[in-house]
PDB file of C-alpha atoms in Angstrom:
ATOM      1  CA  UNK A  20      15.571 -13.160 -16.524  1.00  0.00           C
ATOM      2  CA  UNK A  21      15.325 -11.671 -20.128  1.00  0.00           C
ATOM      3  CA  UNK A  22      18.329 -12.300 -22.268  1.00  0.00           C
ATOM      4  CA  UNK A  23      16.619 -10.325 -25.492  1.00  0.00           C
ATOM      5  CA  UNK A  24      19.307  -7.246 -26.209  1.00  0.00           C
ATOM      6  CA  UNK A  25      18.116  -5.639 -29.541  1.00  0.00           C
ATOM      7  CA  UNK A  26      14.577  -6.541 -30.698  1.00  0.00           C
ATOM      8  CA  UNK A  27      14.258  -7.073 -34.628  1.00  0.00           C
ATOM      9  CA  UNK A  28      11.171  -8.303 -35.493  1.00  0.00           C
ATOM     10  CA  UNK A  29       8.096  -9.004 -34.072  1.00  0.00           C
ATOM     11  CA  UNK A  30       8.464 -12.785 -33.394  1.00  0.00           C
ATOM     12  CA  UNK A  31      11.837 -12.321 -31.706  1.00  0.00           C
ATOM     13  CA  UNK A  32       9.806  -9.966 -29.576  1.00  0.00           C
ATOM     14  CA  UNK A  33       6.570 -12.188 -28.840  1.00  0.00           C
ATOM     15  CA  UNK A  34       8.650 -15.638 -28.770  1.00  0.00           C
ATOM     16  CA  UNK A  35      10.611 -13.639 -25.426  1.00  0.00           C
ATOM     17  CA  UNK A  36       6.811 -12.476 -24.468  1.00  0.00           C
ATOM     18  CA  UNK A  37       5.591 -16.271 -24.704  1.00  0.00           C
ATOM     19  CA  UNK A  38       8.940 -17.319 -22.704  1.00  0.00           C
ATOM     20  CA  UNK A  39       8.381 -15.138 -19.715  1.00  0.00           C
ATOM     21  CA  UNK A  40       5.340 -16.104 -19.445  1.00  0.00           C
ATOM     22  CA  UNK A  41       5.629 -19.614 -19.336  1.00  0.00           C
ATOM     23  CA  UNK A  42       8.356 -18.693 -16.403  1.00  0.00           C
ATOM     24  CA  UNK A  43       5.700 -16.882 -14.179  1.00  0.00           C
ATOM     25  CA  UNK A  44       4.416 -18.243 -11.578  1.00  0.00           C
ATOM     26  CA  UNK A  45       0.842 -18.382 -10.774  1.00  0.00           C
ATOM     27  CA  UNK A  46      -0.058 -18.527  -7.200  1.00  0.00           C
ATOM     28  CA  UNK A  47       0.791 -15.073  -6.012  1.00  0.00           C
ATOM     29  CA  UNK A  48      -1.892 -13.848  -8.716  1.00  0.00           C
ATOM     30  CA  UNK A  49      -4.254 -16.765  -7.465  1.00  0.00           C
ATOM     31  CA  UNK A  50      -3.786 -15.017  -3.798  1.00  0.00           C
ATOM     32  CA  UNK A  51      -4.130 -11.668  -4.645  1.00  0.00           C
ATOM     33  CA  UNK A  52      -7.122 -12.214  -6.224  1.00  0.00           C
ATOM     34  CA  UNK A  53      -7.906 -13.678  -3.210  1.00  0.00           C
ATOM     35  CA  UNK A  54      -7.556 -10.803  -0.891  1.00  0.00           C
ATOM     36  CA  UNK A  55      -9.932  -8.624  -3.274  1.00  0.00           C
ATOM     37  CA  UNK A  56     -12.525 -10.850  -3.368  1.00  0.00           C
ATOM     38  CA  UNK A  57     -11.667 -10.592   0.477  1.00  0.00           C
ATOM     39  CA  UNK A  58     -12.005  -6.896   0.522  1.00  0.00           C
ATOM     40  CA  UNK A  59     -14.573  -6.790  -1.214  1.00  0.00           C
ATOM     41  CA  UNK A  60     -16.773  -9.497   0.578  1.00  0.00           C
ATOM     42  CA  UNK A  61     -15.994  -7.478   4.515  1.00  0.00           C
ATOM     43  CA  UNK A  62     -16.796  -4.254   2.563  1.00  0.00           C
ATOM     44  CA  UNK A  63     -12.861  -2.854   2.643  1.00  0.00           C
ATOM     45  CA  UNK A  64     -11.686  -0.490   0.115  1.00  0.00           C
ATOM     46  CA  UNK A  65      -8.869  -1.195  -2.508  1.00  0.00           C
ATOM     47  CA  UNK A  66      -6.133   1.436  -3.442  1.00  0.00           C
ATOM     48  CA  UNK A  67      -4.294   1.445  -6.435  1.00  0.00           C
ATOM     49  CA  UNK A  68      -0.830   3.221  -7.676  1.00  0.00           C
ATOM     50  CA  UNK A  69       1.720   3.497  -9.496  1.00  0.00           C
ATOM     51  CA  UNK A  70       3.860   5.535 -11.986  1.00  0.00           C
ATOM     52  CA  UNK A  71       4.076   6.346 -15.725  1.00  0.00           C
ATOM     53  CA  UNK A  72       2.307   2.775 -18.047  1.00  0.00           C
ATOM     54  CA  UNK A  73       2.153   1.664 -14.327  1.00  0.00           C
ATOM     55  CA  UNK A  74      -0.001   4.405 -13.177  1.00  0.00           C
ATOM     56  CA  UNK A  75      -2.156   3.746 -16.668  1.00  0.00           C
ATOM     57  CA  UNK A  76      -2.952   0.373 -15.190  1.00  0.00           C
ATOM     58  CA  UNK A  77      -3.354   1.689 -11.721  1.00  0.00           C
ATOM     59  CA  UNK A  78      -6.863   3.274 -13.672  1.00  0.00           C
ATOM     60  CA  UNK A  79      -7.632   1.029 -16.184  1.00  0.00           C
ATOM     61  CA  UNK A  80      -7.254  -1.887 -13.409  1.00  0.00           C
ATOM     62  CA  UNK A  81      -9.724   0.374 -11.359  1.00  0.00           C
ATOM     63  CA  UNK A  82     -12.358   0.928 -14.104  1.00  0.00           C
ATOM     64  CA  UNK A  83     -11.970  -3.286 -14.571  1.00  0.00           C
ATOM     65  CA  UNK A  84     -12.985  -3.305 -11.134  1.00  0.00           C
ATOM     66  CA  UNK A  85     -15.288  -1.008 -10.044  1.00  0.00           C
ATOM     67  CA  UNK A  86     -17.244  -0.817 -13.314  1.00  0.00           C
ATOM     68  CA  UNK A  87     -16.386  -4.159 -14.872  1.00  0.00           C
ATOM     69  CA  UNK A  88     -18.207  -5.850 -11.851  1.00  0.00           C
ATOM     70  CA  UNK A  89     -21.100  -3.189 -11.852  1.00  0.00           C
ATOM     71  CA  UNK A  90     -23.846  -5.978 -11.970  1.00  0.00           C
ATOM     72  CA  UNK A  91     -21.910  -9.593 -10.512  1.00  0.00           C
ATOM     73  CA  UNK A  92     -23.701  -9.436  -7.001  1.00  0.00           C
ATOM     74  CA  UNK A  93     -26.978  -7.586  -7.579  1.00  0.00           C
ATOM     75  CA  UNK A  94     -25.578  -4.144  -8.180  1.00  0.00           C
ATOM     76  CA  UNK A  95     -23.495  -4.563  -4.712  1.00  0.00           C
ATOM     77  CA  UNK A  96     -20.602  -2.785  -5.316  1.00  0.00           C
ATOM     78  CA  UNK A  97     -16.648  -3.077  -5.472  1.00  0.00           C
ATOM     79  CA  UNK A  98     -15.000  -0.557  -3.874  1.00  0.00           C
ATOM     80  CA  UNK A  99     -11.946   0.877  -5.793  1.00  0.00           C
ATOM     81  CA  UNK A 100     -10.095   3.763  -6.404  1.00  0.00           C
ATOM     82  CA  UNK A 101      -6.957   4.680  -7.978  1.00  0.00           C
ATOM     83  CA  UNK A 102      -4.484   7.034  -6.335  1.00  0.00           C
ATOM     84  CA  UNK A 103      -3.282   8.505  -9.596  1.00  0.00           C
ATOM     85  CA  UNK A 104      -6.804   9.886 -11.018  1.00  0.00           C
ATOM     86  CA  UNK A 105      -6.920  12.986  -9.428  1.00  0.00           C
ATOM     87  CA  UNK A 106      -4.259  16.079 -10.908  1.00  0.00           C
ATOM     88  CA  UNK A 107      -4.645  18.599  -8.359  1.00  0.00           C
ATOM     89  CA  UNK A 108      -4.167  16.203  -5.545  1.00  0.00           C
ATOM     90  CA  UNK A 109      -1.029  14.671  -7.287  1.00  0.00           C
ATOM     91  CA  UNK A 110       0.365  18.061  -8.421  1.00  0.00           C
ATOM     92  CA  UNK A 111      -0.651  19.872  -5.133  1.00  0.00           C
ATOM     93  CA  UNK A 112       1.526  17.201  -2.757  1.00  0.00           C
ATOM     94  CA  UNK A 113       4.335  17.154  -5.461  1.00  0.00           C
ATOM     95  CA  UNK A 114       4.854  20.655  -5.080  1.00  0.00           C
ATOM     96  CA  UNK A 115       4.094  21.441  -1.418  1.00  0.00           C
ATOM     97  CA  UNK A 116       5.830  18.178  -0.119  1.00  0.00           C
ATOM     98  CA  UNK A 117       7.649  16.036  -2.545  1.00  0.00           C
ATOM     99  CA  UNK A 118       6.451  13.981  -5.765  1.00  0.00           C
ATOM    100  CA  UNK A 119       7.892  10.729  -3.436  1.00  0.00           C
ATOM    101  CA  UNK A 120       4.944  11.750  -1.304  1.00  0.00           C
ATOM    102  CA  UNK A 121       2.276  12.147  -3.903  1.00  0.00           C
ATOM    103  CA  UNK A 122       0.228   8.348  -2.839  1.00  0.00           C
ATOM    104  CA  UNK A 123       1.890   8.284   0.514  1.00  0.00           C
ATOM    105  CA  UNK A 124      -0.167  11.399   1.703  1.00  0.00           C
ATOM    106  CA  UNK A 125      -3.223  10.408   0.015  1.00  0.00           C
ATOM    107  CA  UNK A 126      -2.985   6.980   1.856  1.00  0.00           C
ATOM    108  CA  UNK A 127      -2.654   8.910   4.921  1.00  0.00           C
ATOM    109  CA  UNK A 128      -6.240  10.677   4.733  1.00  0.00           C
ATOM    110  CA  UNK A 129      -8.497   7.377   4.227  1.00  0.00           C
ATOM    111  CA  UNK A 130      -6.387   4.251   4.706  1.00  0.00           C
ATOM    112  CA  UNK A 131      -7.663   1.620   7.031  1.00  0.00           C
ATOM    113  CA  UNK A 132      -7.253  -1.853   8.586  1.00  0.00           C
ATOM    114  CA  UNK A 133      -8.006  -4.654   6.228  1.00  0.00           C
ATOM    115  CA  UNK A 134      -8.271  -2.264   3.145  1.00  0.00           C
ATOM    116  CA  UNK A 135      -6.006  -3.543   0.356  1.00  0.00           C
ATOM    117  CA  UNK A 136      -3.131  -1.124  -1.022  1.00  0.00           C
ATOM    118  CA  UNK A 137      -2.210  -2.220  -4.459  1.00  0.00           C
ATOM    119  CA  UNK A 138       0.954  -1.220  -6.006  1.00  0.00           C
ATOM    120  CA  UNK A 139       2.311  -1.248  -9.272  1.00  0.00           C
ATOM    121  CA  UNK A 140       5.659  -0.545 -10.217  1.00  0.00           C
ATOM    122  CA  UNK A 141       8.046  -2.137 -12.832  1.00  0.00           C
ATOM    123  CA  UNK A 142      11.313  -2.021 -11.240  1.00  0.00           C
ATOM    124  CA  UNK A 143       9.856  -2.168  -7.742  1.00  0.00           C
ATOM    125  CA  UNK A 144      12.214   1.011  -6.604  1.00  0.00           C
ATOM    126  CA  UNK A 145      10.006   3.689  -7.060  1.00  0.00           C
ATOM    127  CA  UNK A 146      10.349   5.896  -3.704  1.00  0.00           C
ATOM    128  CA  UNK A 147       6.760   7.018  -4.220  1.00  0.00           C
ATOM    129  CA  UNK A 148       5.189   3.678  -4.094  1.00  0.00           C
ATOM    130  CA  UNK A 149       7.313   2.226  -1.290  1.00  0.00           C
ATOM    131  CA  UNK A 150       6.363   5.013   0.719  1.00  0.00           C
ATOM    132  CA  UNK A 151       2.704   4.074   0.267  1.00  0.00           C
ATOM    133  CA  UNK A 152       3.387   0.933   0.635  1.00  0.00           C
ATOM    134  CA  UNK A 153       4.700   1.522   4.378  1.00  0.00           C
ATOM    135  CA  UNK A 154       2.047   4.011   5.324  1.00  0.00           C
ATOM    136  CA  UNK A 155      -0.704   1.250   4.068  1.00  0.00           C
ATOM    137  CA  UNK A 156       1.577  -1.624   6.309  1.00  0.00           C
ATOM    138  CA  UNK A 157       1.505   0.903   9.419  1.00  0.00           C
ATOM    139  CA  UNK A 158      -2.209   1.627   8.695  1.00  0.00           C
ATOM    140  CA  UNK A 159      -3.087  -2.374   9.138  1.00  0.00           C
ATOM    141  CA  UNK A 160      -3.714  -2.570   5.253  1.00  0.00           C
ATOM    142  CA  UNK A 161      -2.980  -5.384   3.189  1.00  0.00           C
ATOM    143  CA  UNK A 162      -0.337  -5.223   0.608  1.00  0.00           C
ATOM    144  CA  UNK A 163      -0.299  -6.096  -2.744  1.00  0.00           C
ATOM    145  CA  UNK A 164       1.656  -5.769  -5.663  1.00  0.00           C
ATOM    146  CA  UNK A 165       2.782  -6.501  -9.784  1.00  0.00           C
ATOM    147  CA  UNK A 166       6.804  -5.808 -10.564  1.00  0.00           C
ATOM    148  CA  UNK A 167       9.396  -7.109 -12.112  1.00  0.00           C
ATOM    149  CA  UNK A 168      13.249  -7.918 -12.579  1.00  0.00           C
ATOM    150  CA  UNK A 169      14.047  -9.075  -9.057  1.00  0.00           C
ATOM    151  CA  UNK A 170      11.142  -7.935  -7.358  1.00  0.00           C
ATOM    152  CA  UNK A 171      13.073  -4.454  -6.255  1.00  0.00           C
ATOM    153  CA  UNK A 172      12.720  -3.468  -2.551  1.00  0.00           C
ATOM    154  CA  UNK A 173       8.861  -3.631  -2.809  1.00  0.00           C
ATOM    155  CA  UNK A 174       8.776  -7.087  -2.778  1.00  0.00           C
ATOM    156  CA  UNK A 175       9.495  -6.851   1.240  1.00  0.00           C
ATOM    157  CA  UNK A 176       7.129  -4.525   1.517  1.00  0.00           C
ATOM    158  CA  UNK A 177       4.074  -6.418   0.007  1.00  0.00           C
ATOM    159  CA  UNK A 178       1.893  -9.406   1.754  1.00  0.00           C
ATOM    160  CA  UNK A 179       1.059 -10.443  -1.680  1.00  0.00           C
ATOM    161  CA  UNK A 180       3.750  -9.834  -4.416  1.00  0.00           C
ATOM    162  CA  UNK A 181       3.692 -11.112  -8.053  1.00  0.00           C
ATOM    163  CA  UNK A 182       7.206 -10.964  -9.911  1.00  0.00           C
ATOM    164  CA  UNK A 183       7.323 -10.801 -13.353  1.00  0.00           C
ATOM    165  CA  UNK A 184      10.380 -12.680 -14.423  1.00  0.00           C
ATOM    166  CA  UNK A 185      12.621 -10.333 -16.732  1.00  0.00           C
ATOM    167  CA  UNK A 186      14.444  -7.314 -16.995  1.00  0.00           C
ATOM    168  CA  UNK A 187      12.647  -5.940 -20.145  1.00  0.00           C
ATOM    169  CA  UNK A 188      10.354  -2.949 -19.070  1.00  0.00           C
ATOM    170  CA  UNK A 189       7.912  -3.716 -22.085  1.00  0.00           C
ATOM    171  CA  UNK A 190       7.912  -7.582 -21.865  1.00  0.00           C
ATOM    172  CA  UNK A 191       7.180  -6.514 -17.786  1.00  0.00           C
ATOM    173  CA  UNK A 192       4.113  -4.145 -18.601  1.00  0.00           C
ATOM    174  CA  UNK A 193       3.058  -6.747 -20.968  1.00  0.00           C
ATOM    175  CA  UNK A 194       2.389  -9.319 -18.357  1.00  0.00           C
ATOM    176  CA  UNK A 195       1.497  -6.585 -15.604  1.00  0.00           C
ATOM    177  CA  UNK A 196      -1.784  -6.308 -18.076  1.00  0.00           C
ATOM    178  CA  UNK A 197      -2.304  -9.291 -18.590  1.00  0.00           C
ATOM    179  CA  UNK A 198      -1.663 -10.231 -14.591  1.00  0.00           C
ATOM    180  CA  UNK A 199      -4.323  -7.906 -14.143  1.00  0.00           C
ATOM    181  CA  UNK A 200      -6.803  -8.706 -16.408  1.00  0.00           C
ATOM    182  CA  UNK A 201      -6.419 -12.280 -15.328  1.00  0.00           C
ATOM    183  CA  UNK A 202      -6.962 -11.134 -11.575  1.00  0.00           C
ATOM    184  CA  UNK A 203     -10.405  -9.091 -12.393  1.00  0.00           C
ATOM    185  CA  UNK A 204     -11.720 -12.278 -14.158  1.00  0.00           C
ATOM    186  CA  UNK A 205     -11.349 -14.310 -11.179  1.00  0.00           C
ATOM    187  CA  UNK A 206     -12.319 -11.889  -9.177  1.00  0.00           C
ATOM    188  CA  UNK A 207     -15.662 -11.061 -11.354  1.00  0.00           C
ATOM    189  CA  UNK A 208     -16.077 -15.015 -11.613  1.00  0.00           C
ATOM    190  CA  UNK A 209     -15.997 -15.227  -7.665  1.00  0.00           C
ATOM    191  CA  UNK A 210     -18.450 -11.918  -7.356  1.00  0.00           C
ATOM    192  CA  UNK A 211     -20.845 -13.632 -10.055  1.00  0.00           C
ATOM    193  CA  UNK A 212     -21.611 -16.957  -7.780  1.00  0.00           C
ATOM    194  CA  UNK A 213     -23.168 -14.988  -5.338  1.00  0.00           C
ATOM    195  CA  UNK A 214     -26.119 -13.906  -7.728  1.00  0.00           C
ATOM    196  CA  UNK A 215     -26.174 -16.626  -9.880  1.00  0.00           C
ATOM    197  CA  UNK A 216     -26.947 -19.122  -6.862  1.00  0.00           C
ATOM    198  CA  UNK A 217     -29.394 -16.697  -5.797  1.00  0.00           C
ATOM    199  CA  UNK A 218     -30.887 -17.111  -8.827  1.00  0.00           C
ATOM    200  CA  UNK A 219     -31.346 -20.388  -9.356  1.00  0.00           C
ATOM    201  CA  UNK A 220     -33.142 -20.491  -5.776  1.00  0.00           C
ATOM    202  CA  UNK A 221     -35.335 -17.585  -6.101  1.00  0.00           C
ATOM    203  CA  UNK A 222     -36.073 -17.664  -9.520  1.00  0.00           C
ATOM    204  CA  UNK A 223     -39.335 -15.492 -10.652  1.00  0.00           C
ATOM    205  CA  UNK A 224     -41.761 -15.419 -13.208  1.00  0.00           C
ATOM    206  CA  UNK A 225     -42.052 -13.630 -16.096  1.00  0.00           C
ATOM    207  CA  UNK A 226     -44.503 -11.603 -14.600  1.00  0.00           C
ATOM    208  CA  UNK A 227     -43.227 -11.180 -11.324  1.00  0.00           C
ATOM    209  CA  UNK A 228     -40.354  -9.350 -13.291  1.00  0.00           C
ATOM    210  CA  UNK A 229     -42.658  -6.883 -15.505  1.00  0.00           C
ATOM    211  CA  UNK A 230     -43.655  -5.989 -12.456  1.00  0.00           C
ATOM    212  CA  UNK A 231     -40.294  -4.933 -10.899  1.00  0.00           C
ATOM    213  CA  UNK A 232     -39.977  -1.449 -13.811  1.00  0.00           C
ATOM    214  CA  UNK A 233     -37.550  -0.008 -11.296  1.00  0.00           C
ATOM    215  CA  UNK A 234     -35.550  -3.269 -11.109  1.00  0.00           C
ATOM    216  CA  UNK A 235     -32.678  -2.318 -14.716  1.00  0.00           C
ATOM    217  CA  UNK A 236     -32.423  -5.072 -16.805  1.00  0.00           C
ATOM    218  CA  UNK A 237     -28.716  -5.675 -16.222  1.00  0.00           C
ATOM    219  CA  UNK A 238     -29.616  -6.829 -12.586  1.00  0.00           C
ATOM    220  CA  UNK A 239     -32.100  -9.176 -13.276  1.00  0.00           C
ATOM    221  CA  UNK A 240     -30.066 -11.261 -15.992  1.00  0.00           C
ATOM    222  CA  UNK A 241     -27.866 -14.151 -15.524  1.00  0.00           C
ATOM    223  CA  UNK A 242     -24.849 -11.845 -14.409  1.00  0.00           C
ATOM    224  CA  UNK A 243     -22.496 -14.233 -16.872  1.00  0.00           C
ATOM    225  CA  UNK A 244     -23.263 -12.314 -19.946  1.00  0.00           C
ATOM    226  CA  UNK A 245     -22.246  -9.028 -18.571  1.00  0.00           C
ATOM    227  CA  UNK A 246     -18.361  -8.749 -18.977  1.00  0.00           C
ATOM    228  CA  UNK A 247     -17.377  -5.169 -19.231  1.00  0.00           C
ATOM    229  CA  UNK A 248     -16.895  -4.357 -23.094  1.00  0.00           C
ATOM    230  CA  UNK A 249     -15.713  -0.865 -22.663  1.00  0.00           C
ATOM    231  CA  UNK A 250     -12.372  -0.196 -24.706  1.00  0.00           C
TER     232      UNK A 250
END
């Protein structure tokens, strides 16, 4: 655990960054990675959540995803979508049932077996998420998740959980990022095989290709030039 108090300057700050990370262990990020290449492969959807910086990454993680691996496995598609996107569904349970009910109820219209329910919370005590998380359990879903401190009482409720090891909410969303960032490029290195084996065994000509106009360009490259480079 973090035993940084007051932070000041930036290398007192980054030298504690440096030390968690060196602390974190790496096989629960290896697995989930694992079940969403999983999901993915048997055609299962992937739900993300999460609140405040952790609902941020809840989207950007599902942008990474779902647009980031637009073109690995000739334009077949990851299926991903993040719980916190849409206002009026959010707002509209917060008000009529409770705002611990906001991904819970959401879950509850399209969860299935074998989907993957991703959660993201820093403390791992946020009501809301737990409460997904056990309507995505009862559903037959997998669970996954990214926390910190001690793991909070999410950890028992995920298959998959990844702890960051600190009690310093920034050094925590820090490595949550970079957790998930790390995931998606396994994940888009896994998706990429698929078409880059086809490739090399059914290679065509030059000509065969002018020939495919309705075929975009981004499909018919070598897949391994097209990480995402949207900001």
């Amino acid at each position: 655990m973090s035993e940084v108090g007051e932070i000041l300057d930036a290398r007192q700050y980054f030298a504690e960054l440096q030390r968690v990370a060196k602390d974190l262990s790496h096989d629960p990020i290896n697995r989930i990675a694992d079940a969403l290449v999983k999901a993915y492969e048997s055609r299962r959807m992937v739900y993300l959540f999460g609140n405040g910086g952790s609902a941020s990454l809840a989207s950007h993680f599902a942008c990474d995803l779902g647009k980031g691996t637009a073109y690995c496995d000739g334009g077949k598609r990851f299926r991903v979508l993040a719980l916190t996107d849409n206002l009026a569904t959010l707002t509209a349970w917060a008000n009529d049932a409770s705002y611990a009910e906001v991904f819970a109820e959401q879950l509850r219209n399209v969860v299935e077996p074998r989907d993957v329910a991703f959660a993201i919370s820093g403390s791992g005590n946020s009501a809301n998420v737990l409460n997904a998380l056990h309507v995505a359990r009862a559903a037959g879903a997998t669970t996954v998740g990214i926390t910190g401190f001690q793991g909070g009482k999410m950890k028992a409720q995920c298959d998959i959980c990844v702890v960051i090891p600190s009690d310093d909410m920034q050094i925590i969303e820090d490595l949550h990022v970079a957790t998930a960032h790390a995931i998606f490029r396994m994940v888009y290195s896994r998706m990429s095989r698929h078409t880059g084996k086809g490739i090399r065994r059914r290679r065509r000509s030059d000509v065969d290709l002018r020939s495919a106009p309705s075929e975009t360009p981004e499909i018919r490259r070598e897949v391994g030039t097209y990480l995402p480079k949207h900001i």
